[in-house]
Coordinates of C-alpha atoms and ligand atoms in Angstrom, one line a residue:
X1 CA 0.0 0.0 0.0
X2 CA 1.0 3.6 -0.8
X3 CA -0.4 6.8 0.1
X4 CA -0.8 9.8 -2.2
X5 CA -0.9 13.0 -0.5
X6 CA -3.4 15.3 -2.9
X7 CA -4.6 18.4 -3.1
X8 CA -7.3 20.2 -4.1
X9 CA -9.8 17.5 -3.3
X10 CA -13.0 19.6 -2.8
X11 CA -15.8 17.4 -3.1
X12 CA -17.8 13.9 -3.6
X13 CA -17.5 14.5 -7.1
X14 CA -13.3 15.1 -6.6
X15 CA -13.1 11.4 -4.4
X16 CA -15.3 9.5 -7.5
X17 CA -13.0 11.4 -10.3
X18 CA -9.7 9.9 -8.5
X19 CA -10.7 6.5 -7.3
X20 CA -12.0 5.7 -10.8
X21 CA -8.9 7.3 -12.8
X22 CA -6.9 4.4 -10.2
X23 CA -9.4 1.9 -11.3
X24 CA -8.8 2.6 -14.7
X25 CA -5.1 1.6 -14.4
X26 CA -5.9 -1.1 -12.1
X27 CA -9.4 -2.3 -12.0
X28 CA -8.2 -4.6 -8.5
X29 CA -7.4 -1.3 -7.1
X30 CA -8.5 -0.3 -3.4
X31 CA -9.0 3.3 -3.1
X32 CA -9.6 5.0 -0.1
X33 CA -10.0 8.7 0.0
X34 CA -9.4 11.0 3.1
X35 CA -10.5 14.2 1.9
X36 CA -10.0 16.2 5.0
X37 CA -6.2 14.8 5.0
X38 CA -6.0 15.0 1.7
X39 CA -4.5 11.4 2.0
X40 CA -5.5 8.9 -1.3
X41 CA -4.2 5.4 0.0
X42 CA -4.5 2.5 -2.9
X43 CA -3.9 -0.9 -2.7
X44 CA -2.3 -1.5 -6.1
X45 CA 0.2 -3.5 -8.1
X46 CA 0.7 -0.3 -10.4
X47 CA 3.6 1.7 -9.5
X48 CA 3.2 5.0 -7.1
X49 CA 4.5 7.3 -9.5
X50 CA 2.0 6.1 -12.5
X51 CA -1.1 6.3 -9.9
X52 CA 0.4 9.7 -8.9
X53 CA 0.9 11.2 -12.5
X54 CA -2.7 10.4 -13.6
X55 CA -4.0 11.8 -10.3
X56 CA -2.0 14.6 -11.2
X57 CA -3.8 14.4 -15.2
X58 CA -7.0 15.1 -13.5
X59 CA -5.6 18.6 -12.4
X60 CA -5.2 18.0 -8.5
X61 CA -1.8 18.1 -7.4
X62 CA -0.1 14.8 -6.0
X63 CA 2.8 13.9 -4.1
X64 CA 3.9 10.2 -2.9
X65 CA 3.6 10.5 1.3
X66 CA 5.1 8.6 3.6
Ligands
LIG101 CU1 -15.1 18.0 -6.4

């Protein structure tokens, strides 16, 4: 597991967007969105940086945390 730290994460809408742009590089993808921490953790066999840069794609602004 890895954990994104995003911003920019305003709504509902924002957490769907994201957890289905994952899915769509890893359909076995877990996703799970804090938006008040603006954490993203996944559960994927894809690497951090390509779940990062199409995070990033989408226009919110990603980092790999810790
Ligand atoms: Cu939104």
């Amino acid at each position: 597991m890895f954990v994104l730290e995003v911003s920019g994460i305003g709504c509902g809408g924002c957490v769907s967007k994201i957890t289905k742009a994952i899915q769509s590089l890893d359909n076995q993808a877990t996703v799970s969105v804090d938006r008040a921490a603006g954490k993203v953790n996944v559960e994927s066999n894809e690497s951090p940086e390509r779940v990062r840069s199409i995070v990033e794609a989408l226009g919110f602004p990603s980092k790999i945390g810790i």
